Amino acid sequence: MQLSRRHALRLTGCVGVAAGLAACSPAASRSTGSGDTIAMQLGWIKNVQFAGEYLALENGHFRDAGLSVELLAGGAAGTSTEAGIDTGKVWIGTSTPQKVAAAIERGVPVRIIGATMATSPACVTSPDSAPLRTPKDLVGKRVGVADHNLPTFEGLLTANGVDPSSVTVIPVQFDPSPLVNGEVDAWSGFTTNEPVSLRAKGFPTYSFLYGDFGMRTCAQVFVVSEQSLTDERARCKSFLTAEIKGWKDALADPDRGVALAVDKYGADQKLDTAQQRALLDATLPLILTPDTRRDGLFTLAPSLITDTVTALGRTGSTVTAAQLFDTSLLTELYAENPGLR
């Protein structure tokens, strides 16, 4: 694969669902699952992609479950959810299957117990005036790809019979200006991010999902330690119950989720209300899918688990489904509380 270092771009505040890296505040070390307050590490900044968490707090669902929860903002660099759990600084967090698999391969004893998004928003975006509709269309093109996403992008190419050397990768970070400026022909990002921000600026785009071309995965997954699964099973189920109720509220009243993100939880981010509503509108269909309508929010259909592990394998991962996922909590939870569906 051809590489160019012409562009190292700075984060401008756009959401990055697959980023999954998070800064751990000093409060995190004081508030763990072993105390009165649970520290939850968010996988990104406090924007509307965590509307369900905000509503679980605001509507008393965590309180009703006997839990006090502190949400710790993530960011572009810092301690990951997996490292936070491993060091005892956080009790639970959100991340990506890619990061969880990598942590497991390093010996970190963590598992995915559910997924906010049953469909990953990972996509390739191009100008609507010159759309690239499939991975094969990327041959001979310049594509902006963040370094951390390069293995997944290469997996997308090889899964579709595209020689990686036939595509010029331009390393980027998060600002999609090079796509607008014509410095790249396409951009590897998220349907909840670049298309939303660019459309708001009057730049229409076309996107295709990784998941439609052999790289289907879940996203914004919930991660806990193996010890919590064994020793704090009831607490895990109480937490998931409150989360399910919070996200059901977000689905029913997205405007309130947006308002909480803009005016309260993400107030320091100076978020734009219209952009956050557009982001949430792009996210909700990834949460509420035919499978989750049938089985319940956060559930992982067997086919999704298989596809996720297959996609990870295309990036070099050797983690198995049994090592990565534990779906027993949600199975028990919905059996005990069918009204949660």
Steps between C-alpha positions, in 0.01 A plus 500: 500500500638840403535743790531878506565712809386829351201530729504473877183674594377621834180394673225757460234355727326255265378179655712187455302193598779260417765700671436332831788674683418678822662720756456380856438785742634502857146428619509168322754361745270596788180368348513138397259211505625408844374825655172688516544652154562315177748666267399455138757591236338639187674418175495858378422858599169573670286560195165363392629152419456438874144633520380175653747532786392859568134401508570200723644750748244777454195271508621314808553160339843451656365617837206262475747219429685585820796649318685829508682548171767750403556551129862565409559680171725343243715676247752464223774367728544357846408191697277258312193339649682167502801641685273682744320177585824306525647751746180531703446866412164433335243227539341504156541690177427519130749411230532329162532128425841572345636650822348235722645222283844662511479530879401134535796399285722695742356301789250756635204301646205692351185404310236668288157457661290696250514764230326836479522480120415174328643648181830684486494845339842438342485613140685642203377844399555680171359816341150456366624655177753219458364207702701186568243229561701186575848404624598416142437863408788598730762358264729783388343743748634696796323410824535678833542240775591552867798291611299307759247401232754383241476126581121511467522693174749248361263225612220667302717505188621141522151373583388643166791386287670839488879506512591750777793623291250626241362756746690807624440550871533852636544489880254737666339562834145635530452819298355403157606825333730315257192333351339839442823642363552211257821385668348153539236323293339321793504488879484206737280611789152458642150569372437677830793734447638631172182479288310681777753779548564544127131509414453774760767698314325457166727224368286197402663159515447136410595224747513122501520299821787265579232262623347468155831377359622221725597703809180493703551564872314630800609831654504703823519179696469463877814355660549355849759283668461124513504530879196731493316246286557242770500692827265792420252340266196660662663843480580447133138416428376798700731725300381360167137537609550870567689544173223331301242730657717804431541412134130424465441853628748636246320320220167639618619856563815575300463876545549466876811292445636772273418772752676313780809452283515864390390681815628277781725201450690635200463871575877547506518367144293790357293252301262611227140393558414436135821303442440291811142425394626393157764281668237333719268454202784317324570288810155380598449267199828330592362433847147398410540227238271210404703275734484734799132571439444127532750410773544824695745791508871418529449134402745331267350266243709188430557617143628837626744329736624278218536793261681710761755227571544441126560871440751513786677200353550696179698754703727232647311427822492142628243557776206261496134579561515324837796711607345826382130480589282397792134531405365312800422812703262644242346158435422464870389861534243487221375160615444641849359833375333448159339844532842656440482400134 
